[in-house]
Short mmCIF file of C-alpha atoms and ligand atoms in Angstrom, two decimals:
data_model
loop_
_atom_site.label_atom_id
_atom_site.label_comp_id
_atom_site.label_asym_id
_atom_site.label_seq_id
_atom_site.Cartn_x
_atom_site.Cartn_y
_atom_site.Cartn_z
CA UNK O 1 20.92 35.32 17.48
CA UNK O 2 18.57 33.54 20.21
CA UNK O 3 17.54 29.82 19.59
CA UNK O 4 14.26 29.27 18.03
CA UNK O 5 11.91 27.39 20.15
CA UNK O 6 10.39 24.06 18.65
CA UNK O 7 7.51 22.43 20.26
CA UNK O 8 8.48 18.21 20.98
CA UNK O 9 4.78 17.83 20.05
CA UNK O 10 5.01 18.91 16.87
CA UNK O 11 7.87 17.21 15.61
CA UNK O 12 7.46 13.22 14.67
CA UNK O 13 5.35 11.54 17.46
CA UNK O 14 7.89 8.85 17.31
CA UNK O 15 10.03 11.32 19.08
CA UNK O 16 8.17 11.59 22.17
CA UNK O 17 8.39 7.59 22.29
CA UNK O 18 10.15 5.81 25.06
CA UNK O 19 10.61 3.53 23.12
CA UNK O 20 13.11 5.73 21.36
CA UNK O 21 14.50 7.04 24.23
CA UNK O 22 15.67 3.78 26.38
CA UNK O 23 19.20 3.18 24.31
CA UNK O 24 20.32 6.77 24.96
CA UNK O 25 19.12 6.56 28.95
CA UNK O 26 21.40 3.43 28.94
CA UNK O 27 24.07 4.84 27.07
CA UNK O 28 24.04 7.70 29.57
CA UNK O 29 23.96 5.72 32.87
CA UNK O 30 26.91 3.41 31.49
CA UNK O 31 28.97 6.98 31.42
CA UNK O 32 27.89 8.31 34.64
CA UNK O 33 28.77 5.27 36.60
CA UNK O 34 31.79 4.69 34.29
CA UNK O 35 33.17 1.95 37.25
CA UNK O 36 30.27 -0.20 37.17
CA UNK O 37 30.79 -3.68 35.90
CA UNK O 38 27.59 -3.94 32.88
CA UNK O 39 25.81 -6.80 31.84
CA UNK O 40 24.22 -3.84 30.34
CA UNK O 41 25.64 -3.33 26.43
CA UNK O 42 25.56 -6.34 23.37
CA UNK O 43 28.99 -4.69 22.60
CA UNK O 44 31.39 -7.12 20.90
CA UNK O 45 34.21 -8.17 23.45
CA UNK O 46 37.28 -5.61 22.26
CA UNK O 47 39.77 -7.86 23.82
CA UNK O 48 39.06 -9.22 19.58
CA UNK O 49 40.06 -6.54 17.98
CA UNK O 50 44.00 -4.64 17.06
CA UNK O 51 43.81 -1.68 15.50
CA UNK O 52 47.30 -2.69 13.48
CA UNK O 53 45.18 -5.14 11.85
CA UNK O 54 42.80 -2.59 9.34
CA UNK O 55 45.72 -1.87 7.35
CA UNK O 56 46.88 -5.37 6.28
CA UNK O 57 42.79 -6.02 5.58
CA UNK O 58 42.80 -2.55 2.96
CA UNK O 59 46.13 -4.16 1.45
CA UNK O 60 44.18 -7.42 1.44
CA UNK O 61 41.18 -5.77 -0.77
CA UNK O 62 43.77 -3.58 -2.86
CA UNK O 63 45.25 -6.85 -3.85
CA UNK O 64 42.10 -9.07 -4.61
CA UNK O 65 40.67 -5.70 -6.95
CA UNK O 66 43.96 -5.91 -8.78
CA UNK O 67 44.95 -9.56 -8.58
CA UNK O 68 41.00 -11.34 -8.71
CA UNK O 69 39.22 -8.78 -10.38
CA UNK O 70 41.69 -7.52 -12.49
CA UNK O 71 41.53 -3.68 -11.36
CA UNK O 72 44.00 -1.22 -12.75
CA UNK O 73 45.89 1.38 -10.06
CA UNK O 74 42.66 4.22 -11.53
CA UNK O 75 40.35 1.60 -10.75
CA UNK O 76 41.15 0.87 -7.36
CA UNK O 77 41.68 4.50 -6.75
CA UNK O 78 37.76 4.76 -7.84
CA UNK O 79 36.60 2.10 -5.55
CA UNK O 80 37.85 3.23 -2.59
CA UNK O 81 37.78 7.26 -3.21
CA UNK O 82 34.69 7.76 -4.78
CA UNK O 83 30.98 7.11 -4.30
CA UNK O 84 29.98 3.61 -4.91
CA UNK O 85 27.69 1.38 -6.55
CA UNK O 86 24.53 1.60 -4.48
CA UNK O 87 23.60 -1.80 -4.00
CA UNK O 88 27.53 -2.35 -2.49
CA UNK O 89 30.70 -3.52 -3.99
CA UNK O 90 31.67 -6.35 -2.12
CA UNK O 91 28.53 -8.49 -2.72
CA UNK O 92 30.47 -11.18 -4.31
CA UNK O 93 32.27 -11.98 -1.79
CA UNK O 94 29.71 -11.53 1.12
CA UNK O 95 27.47 -13.76 -1.22
CA UNK O 96 30.56 -16.38 -1.12
CA UNK O 97 30.90 -16.01 2.36
CA UNK O 98 27.34 -16.96 2.94
CA UNK O 99 27.60 -19.83 0.41
CA UNK O 100 30.57 -21.11 3.09
CA UNK O 101 29.35 -19.96 6.87
CA UNK O 102 25.24 -20.81 6.41
CA UNK O 103 25.01 -22.87 3.36
CA UNK O 104 23.03 -19.66 1.71
CA UNK O 105 23.09 -19.98 -2.03
CA UNK O 106 22.82 -16.07 -2.92
CA UNK O 107 23.36 -14.63 -6.28
CA UNK O 108 24.32 -11.83 -5.57
CA UNK O 109 22.67 -9.79 -7.79
CA UNK O 110 20.48 -10.25 -4.47
CA UNK O 111 22.78 -8.19 -1.48
CA UNK O 112 22.44 -5.16 -0.80
CA UNK O 113 25.47 -3.63 1.57
CA UNK O 114 24.13 -1.36 4.30
CA UNK O 115 25.58 0.63 6.72
CA UNK O 116 24.47 -2.23 9.76
CA UNK O 117 21.83 -4.25 9.76
CA UNK O 118 19.89 -1.32 10.57
CA UNK O 119 19.65 0.74 7.64
CA UNK O 120 18.46 -3.00 6.25
CA UNK O 121 15.22 -2.90 8.15
CA UNK O 122 15.02 0.19 7.30
CA UNK O 123 14.53 0.06 3.99
CA UNK O 124 12.78 -3.51 3.71
CA UNK O 125 10.39 -1.68 5.73
CA UNK O 126 9.98 1.09 4.03
CA UNK O 127 9.57 -1.04 0.56
CA UNK O 128 7.61 -3.51 1.64
CA UNK O 129 5.09 -1.27 4.08
CA UNK O 130 2.13 0.55 1.41
CA UNK O 131 0.01 1.45 3.40
CA UNK O 132 -1.77 2.02 7.29
CA UNK O 133 -3.57 -1.70 6.75
CA UNK O 134 -0.32 -2.96 6.23
CA UNK O 135 1.33 -4.74 9.76
CA UNK O 136 4.48 -6.28 11.41
CA UNK O 137 4.12 -9.32 13.32
CA UNK O 138 7.46 -9.66 15.49
CA UNK O 139 8.92 -12.10 17.67
CA UNK O 140 8.01 -10.66 21.08
CA UNK O 141 10.12 -9.81 23.57
CA UNK O 142 11.54 -8.09 20.44
CA UNK O 143 14.89 -5.90 19.59
CA UNK O 144 14.35 -2.36 19.59
CA UNK O 145 16.21 -1.88 16.28
CA UNK O 146 13.02 -3.58 14.74
CA UNK O 147 10.26 -1.84 16.39
CA UNK O 148 12.04 1.07 16.27
CA UNK O 149 12.58 1.25 12.54
CA UNK O 150 8.66 0.64 12.45
CA UNK O 151 7.70 3.89 14.84
CA UNK O 152 10.15 6.10 12.38
CA UNK O 153 7.84 4.95 9.74
CA UNK O 154 4.10 4.63 11.35
CA UNK O 155 4.36 1.00 11.09
CA UNK O 156 1.70 -0.68 12.84
CA UNK O 157 3.81 -3.93 15.00
CA UNK O 158 2.11 -7.02 16.02
CA UNK O 159 3.69 -8.86 19.00
CA UNK O 160 4.06 -12.94 18.82
CA UNK O 161 4.89 -14.42 21.97
CA UNK O 162 8.20 -16.19 22.79
CA UNK O 163 7.22 -19.73 23.40
CA UNK O 164 9.93 -21.72 25.78
CA UNK O 165 12.27 -22.22 22.34
CA UNK O 166 11.23 -19.25 20.11
CA UNK O 167 8.48 -18.06 18.14
CA UNK O 168 5.53 -20.91 17.51
CA UNK O 169 4.82 -21.87 14.23
CA UNK O 170 0.80 -21.63 15.13
CA UNK O 171 1.07 -18.61 17.38
CA UNK O 172 1.81 -16.69 13.95
CA UNK O 173 -0.56 -17.75 12.04
CA UNK O 174 -2.94 -16.98 14.91
CA UNK O 175 -1.59 -13.58 15.04
CA UNK O 176 -1.68 -13.53 11.22
CA UNK O 177 -5.20 -14.74 10.81
CA UNK O 178 -6.62 -11.87 13.77
CA UNK O 179 -5.20 -9.34 12.06
CA UNK O 180 -6.65 -9.94 8.63
CA UNK O 181 -9.53 -10.24 10.10
CA UNK O 182 -9.36 -6.76 11.43
CA UNK O 183 -9.14 -6.19 8.40
CA UNK O 184 -5.26 -5.43 8.01
CA UNK O 185 -2.87 -7.23 6.04
CA UNK O 186 -0.18 -9.24 7.56
CA UNK O 187 2.83 -8.66 5.77
CA UNK O 188 5.54 -9.67 7.53
CA UNK O 189 7.27 -11.40 10.21
CA UNK O 190 10.76 -10.27 12.07
CA UNK O 191 12.50 -12.93 13.93
CA UNK O 192 16.35 -13.55 15.48
CA UNK O 193 15.83 -17.62 14.88
CA UNK O 194 19.48 -18.11 16.89
CA UNK O 195 20.28 -17.06 19.96
CA UNK O 196 17.71 -13.92 19.87
CA UNK O 197 18.07 -10.45 21.37
CA UNK O 198 16.97 -9.99 23.95
CA UNK O 199 15.60 -13.52 25.01
CA UNK O 200 18.07 -15.57 23.80
CA UNK O 201 17.13 -18.53 22.66
CA UNK O 202 17.21 -20.35 19.64
CA UNK O 203 14.77 -22.28 17.39
CA UNK O 204 14.86 -26.26 16.61
CA UNK O 205 15.29 -27.46 13.38
CA UNK O 206 11.64 -28.46 13.04
CA UNK O 207 10.07 -25.01 14.48
CA UNK O 208 11.93 -23.14 11.19
CA UNK O 209 10.46 -26.14 9.06
CA UNK O 210 7.06 -25.30 10.16
CA UNK O 211 7.70 -21.56 10.44
CA UNK O 212 8.68 -21.47 7.18
CA UNK O 213 5.45 -23.15 6.10
CA UNK O 214 3.56 -20.77 7.69
CA UNK O 215 4.58 -17.86 6.39
CA UNK O 216 3.68 -19.66 2.93
CA UNK O 217 0.05 -20.83 3.74
CA UNK O 218 -0.14 -17.03 5.24
CA UNK O 219 1.35 -15.07 2.53
CA UNK O 220 3.60 -14.06 4.92
CA UNK O 221 7.57 -12.82 4.34
CA UNK O 222 9.44 -13.83 6.91
CA UNK O 223 12.58 -11.20 7.91
CA UNK O 224 15.24 -12.99 9.04
CA UNK O 225 17.84 -11.61 11.28
CA UNK O 226 21.21 -13.27 12.59
CA UNK O 227 23.55 -11.32 14.10
CA UNK O 228 24.62 -13.79 16.78
CA UNK O 229 24.58 -17.35 15.09
CA UNK O 230 28.11 -18.43 15.01
CA UNK O 231 27.81 -17.76 18.76
CA UNK O 232 25.54 -20.65 19.46
CA UNK O 233 26.49 -23.40 21.93
CA UNK O 234 25.74 -26.40 19.78
CA UNK O 235 28.24 -27.87 18.57
CA UNK O 236 26.89 -28.21 15.03
CA UNK O 237 25.59 -25.17 13.79
CA UNK O 238 21.31 -24.84 12.96
CA UNK O 239 20.06 -23.91 9.46
CA UNK O 240 19.37 -20.42 8.80
CA UNK O 241 15.86 -19.91 8.12
CA UNK O 242 17.21 -18.65 4.69
CA UNK O 243 18.63 -22.01 4.28
CA UNK O 244 15.65 -23.76 4.51
CA UNK O 245 13.59 -21.48 2.51
CA UNK O 246 11.50 -23.26 -0.57
CA UNK O 247 8.81 -20.79 -1.02
CA UNK O 248 11.07 -17.53 -1.15
CA UNK O 249 9.41 -16.06 1.96
CA UNK O 250 12.82 -15.35 3.84
CA UNK O 251 14.45 -11.60 3.24
CA UNK O 252 17.78 -12.62 5.86
CA UNK O 253 19.30 -9.54 7.35
CA UNK O 254 23.18 -10.08 7.62
CA UNK O 255 25.32 -7.80 10.18
CA UNK O 256 29.26 -7.95 10.66
CA UNK O 257 29.34 -5.95 13.57
CA UNK O 258 29.84 -9.11 15.88
CA UNK O 259 31.57 -11.15 13.43
CA UNK O 260 33.98 -8.88 12.24
CA UNK O 261 33.97 -5.25 14.16
CA UNK O 262 30.40 -2.68 14.35
CA UNK O 263 33.13 0.32 13.97
CA UNK O 264 32.64 -0.89 10.13
CA UNK O 265 28.78 0.10 10.66
CA UNK O 266 28.47 -3.06 8.22
CA UNK O 267 25.78 -5.19 7.17
CA UNK O 268 23.53 -6.51 4.34
CA UNK O 269 19.93 -7.62 3.22
CA UNK O 270 19.39 -11.18 1.47
CA UNK O 271 16.52 -9.61 -0.56
CA UNK O 272 16.27 -12.15 -3.65
CA UNK O 273 11.69 -12.15 -4.06
CA UNK O 274 10.93 -11.10 -7.73
CA UNK O 275 9.31 -7.96 -7.90
CA UNK O 276 7.01 -7.34 -11.24
CA UNK O 277 6.53 -3.82 -12.46
CA UNK O 278 3.19 -2.60 -14.05
CA UNK O 279 4.63 -3.13 -17.24
CA UNK O 280 5.40 -7.03 -17.08
CA UNK O 281 9.35 -6.24 -16.37
CA UNK O 282 10.84 -8.16 -13.16
CA UNK O 283 12.90 -7.40 -11.12
CA UNK O 284 14.52 -8.28 -7.51
CA UNK O 285 13.11 -6.59 -4.29
CA UNK O 286 16.90 -6.33 -3.47
CA UNK O 287 16.66 -3.05 -7.27
CA UNK O 288 13.75 -0.99 -4.32
CA UNK O 289 15.40 -1.10 -1.44
CA UNK O 290 18.60 0.10 -3.52
CA UNK O 291 16.32 2.64 -4.79
CA UNK O 292 15.43 3.36 -0.84
CA UNK O 293 19.18 3.55 -0.10
CA UNK O 294 19.90 6.13 -3.17
CA UNK O 295 17.14 8.65 -0.73
CA UNK O 296 19.24 7.54 2.35
CA UNK O 297 22.28 6.70 2.87
CA UNK O 298 23.38 6.74 -1.11
CA UNK O 299 26.00 3.90 -1.08
CA UNK O 300 27.53 2.57 2.05
CA UNK O 301 31.05 3.88 2.74
CA UNK O 302 33.61 2.17 0.53
CA UNK O 303 36.44 2.25 3.72
CA UNK O 304 33.82 0.33 5.20
CA UNK O 305 33.15 -2.54 2.58
CA UNK O 306 37.03 -2.31 1.54
CA UNK O 307 38.25 -3.24 5.24
CA UNK O 308 35.50 -5.87 5.84
CA UNK O 309 35.94 -7.44 2.35
CA UNK O 310 39.65 -7.53 2.96
CA UNK O 311 38.80 -9.63 5.99
CA UNK O 312 36.45 -11.66 4.10
CA UNK O 313 39.83 -12.20 1.15
CA UNK O 314 42.34 -12.79 4.02
CA UNK O 315 40.36 -15.56 5.79
CA UNK O 316 38.72 -17.04 2.36
CA UNK O 317 35.41 -16.48 2.78
CA UNK O 318 34.90 -18.34 6.13
CA UNK O 319 33.92 -15.81 8.59
CA UNK O 320 32.86 -19.10 10.63
CA UNK O 321 36.45 -20.35 11.21
CA UNK O 322 38.23 -16.79 11.56
CA UNK O 323 35.82 -16.36 14.68
CA UNK O 324 36.96 -19.02 16.56
CA UNK O 325 38.81 -17.55 19.13
CA UNK O 326 35.43 -15.06 19.78
CA UNK O 327 32.99 -18.10 19.91
CA UNK O 328 35.08 -19.55 22.12
CA UNK O 329 35.45 -16.32 24.37
CA UNK O 330 31.52 -16.00 24.13
CA UNK O 331 30.70 -19.67 24.53
CA UNK O 332 32.99 -19.82 27.56
CA UNK O 333 31.80 -16.29 29.19
CA UNK O 334 28.04 -17.77 28.82
CA UNK O 335 28.72 -20.90 30.62
CA UNK O 336 30.53 -18.88 33.63
CA UNK O 337 28.17 -16.79 33.55
CA UNK O 338 25.12 -18.80 34.13
CA UNK O 339 28.36 -21.05 36.55
CA UNK O 340 27.81 -17.68 38.67
CA UNK O 341 24.21 -17.48 38.94
CA UNK O 342 23.69 -20.98 39.71
CA UNK O 343 26.48 -20.41 42.94
CA UNK O 344 25.07 -17.34 44.01
CA UNK O 345 21.62 -18.76 43.69
CA UNK O 346 21.13 -22.10 44.89
CA UNK O 347 17.55 -23.79 44.42
CA UNK O 348 16.94 -22.80 47.89
CA UNK O 349 17.55 -18.91 47.78
CA UNK O 350 16.21 -18.54 44.24
CA UNK O 351 12.93 -20.56 45.48
CA UNK O 352 12.61 -18.11 48.72
CA UNK O 353 13.73 -15.32 46.22
CA UNK O 354 11.03 -16.05 43.32
CA UNK O 355 14.04 -15.83 40.74
CA UNK O 356 14.58 -17.45 37.71
CA UNK O 357 16.43 -17.37 34.66
CA UNK O 358 16.75 -18.99 31.12
CA UNK O 359 19.66 -20.91 29.63
CA UNK O 360 20.52 -20.01 26.35
CA UNK O 361 21.69 -21.82 23.56
CA UNK O 362 24.20 -19.56 23.34
CA UNK O 363 24.68 -15.88 22.09
CA UNK O 364 24.92 -12.82 24.19
CA UNK O 365 22.11 -12.78 26.73
CA UNK O 366 20.40 -14.11 29.42
CA UNK O 367 16.93 -12.94 30.43
CA UNK O 368 16.27 -13.11 34.72
CA UNK O 369 13.14 -12.62 36.07
CA UNK O 370 12.84 -10.99 39.67
CA UNK O 371 9.87 -9.90 42.00
CA UNK O 372 10.49 -6.65 41.87
CA UNK O 373 9.99 -4.15 39.16
CA UNK O 374 13.21 -3.83 37.56
CA UNK O 375 12.47 -0.60 35.43
CA UNK O 376 14.96 2.37 34.94
CA UNK O 377 14.56 3.45 38.22
CA UNK O 378 15.61 0.53 39.72
CA UNK O 379 18.69 0.11 37.63
CA UNK O 380 19.66 3.64 38.93
CA UNK O 381 19.93 2.28 42.23
CA UNK O 382 21.45 -0.37 41.14
CA UNK O 383 24.55 1.43 39.33
CA UNK O 384 24.56 3.52 41.72
CA UNK O 385 24.08 1.62 45.14
CA UNK O 386 25.34 -1.77 43.67
CA UNK O 387 28.11 -0.79 40.94
CA UNK O 388 26.16 -2.83 38.19
CA UNK O 389 24.54 -2.26 35.04
CA UNK O 390 21.97 -4.45 33.69
CA UNK O 391 19.23 -3.78 30.67
CA UNK O 392 15.47 -3.14 31.91
CA UNK O 393 13.32 -6.04 29.83
CA UNK O 394 10.68 -3.88 29.41
CA UNK O 395 11.64 -2.10 26.06
CA UNK O 396 11.81 -5.03 24.06
CA UNK O 397 7.69 -5.69 24.87
CA UNK O 398 5.62 -3.62 23.08
CA UNK O 399 2.93 -4.17 25.86
CA UNK O 400 3.67 -4.37 29.73
CA UNK O 401 5.97 -7.04 29.32
CA UNK O 402 9.19 -7.21 30.60
CA UNK O 403 8.90 -4.86 33.55
CA UNK O 404 9.87 -8.07 36.17
CA UNK O 405 12.79 -8.96 33.75
CA UNK O 406 16.21 -7.69 33.03
CA UNK O 407 18.55 -9.01 30.36
CA UNK O 408 22.20 -9.27 31.63
CA UNK O 409 24.69 -9.75 28.70
CA UNK O 410 28.26 -11.92 29.47
CA UNK O 411 29.52 -9.74 25.89
CA UNK O 412 31.45 -7.21 27.39
CA UNK O 413 32.53 -8.43 30.45
CA UNK O 414 35.89 -10.41 31.17
CA UNK O 415 35.75 -13.75 32.99
CA UNK O 416 36.85 -11.97 36.04
CA UNK O 417 33.96 -9.07 36.12
CA UNK O 418 31.05 -11.86 35.61
CA UNK O 419 32.07 -13.28 39.02
CA UNK O 420 32.35 -9.93 40.89
CA UNK O 421 29.56 -8.40 38.58
CA UNK O 422 27.42 -11.34 39.60
CA UNK O 423 28.64 -10.67 43.65
CA UNK O 424 27.36 -7.26 42.89
CA UNK O 425 23.94 -8.05 41.10
CA UNK O 426 23.07 -10.33 44.08
CA UNK O 427 23.82 -7.77 46.13
CA UNK O 428 21.71 -5.58 44.20
CA UNK O 429 18.85 -8.58 44.23
CA UNK O 430 18.76 -9.12 48.31
CA UNK O 431 18.47 -5.42 48.69
CA UNK O 432 15.94 -4.88 46.21
CA UNK O 433 14.02 -7.88 46.96
CA UNK O 434 14.15 -6.71 51.16
CA UNK O 435 12.61 -3.39 50.35
CA UNK O 436 9.26 -4.78 48.51
C1 PLP A 501 19.36 -8.46 16.90
C2 PLP A 501 20.11 -7.79 16.43
N1 PLP A 501 20.19 -7.40 15.11
C3 PLP A 501 21.12 -6.58 14.57
C4 PLP A 501 21.59 -6.03 15.32
C5 PLP A 501 23.27 -5.56 14.47
O1 PLP A 501 23.15 -4.14 13.78
P1 PLP A 501 23.59 -3.41 13.11
O2 PLP A 501 24.59 -4.39 11.97
O3 PLP A 501 23.33 -2.53 12.71
O4 PLP A 501 24.84 -3.31 14.28
C6 PLP A 501 21.90 -6.07 16.63
C7 PLP A 501 22.85 -5.31 17.51
O5 PLP A 501 22.72 -5.71 18.39
C8 PLP A 501 20.87 -6.77 17.08
O6 PLP A 501 21.06 -7.10 18.28
#
């Protein structure tokens, strides 16, 4: 049988959008140049993982079900092997963890356990965006997970350029008003307030307060995505928007990808907004998200929930403390990367080349501005001729921004690779600048 031919133009428009190709290209180039030192991926370091611990976590979860929840052997069997509750089964453990780690007081019923934060983004967007007039504001440059999800759902996205310390409340407000004046309904603003991907920026506390006030004034919901908050270099963690939220505007997206491990594909949404039905009934936004989830992934795999649930139990629902080694590794890697950049590009050379980079208060990412075009072709040359990989910033912008910027991630490299990688990067930058 000959395979039937389909025309890409007949498929959904998102499939021809370069946005959805950006990740494929990065994966492909990484596999083509396995010897290259990679500052490209936002992956966690694998030295933090040990497969032997997985069985222990599973046992901790089973112990919790039997001892704390009074489950019989049959009930444990059902919990692990059977289809599960749509909103998830470790919601109570997660609610305790976010209370301990972030000071977020959420009722377990307001939680939806998802297949990564990524699924949470899809559920939230599908639920909130009712028609073509609804637009999503995003802090720009922006994580491709949300802009890609919006593209899949044909949701219009309006970028709000970040300022020196992340998004500014006045700019968000102005963007909401402009959208409204153009006949649109600005529905929500997506932001990563701590150690953002890709910019690395963190919002100061007063800016968080102002953003919340503006959201209330403009009737905007805020989608707060917080996968990197633990890895701030500040000694005292900054409060999440959700913990500061008095007006009930914040929908919180959590991910266990960086604080536990990404192989579990586990995340969650806290959606405690009240939804009034036509018949006067009231429920939670989380319940509406669950309806959508029932038609997408049905429920988040019980085994993943059991392993992460076991980790939460084993660490007394305090992941921040459990992440002490990871926090210190990423902090010291960020310091090492910034130090090496400083060493390889002293101020005189930097000024001559027209080179600069930011100094994030933590997280995985540094953004460097270069004098030449930092696109996929440049990345290919960097990998082939200099053995070093990074991420072109262009795909994080919806307009034509970022074409002279590259994102450097410090999470998936060893301290030794940072030294050698920056040496290689310097070689690439010298060559690219010379051939301009
Ligand atoms: C901004 C942002 N949100 C969310 C995630 C994690 O998503 P998930 O839990 O689906 O792995 C990432 C990971 O790269 C991210 O950078």
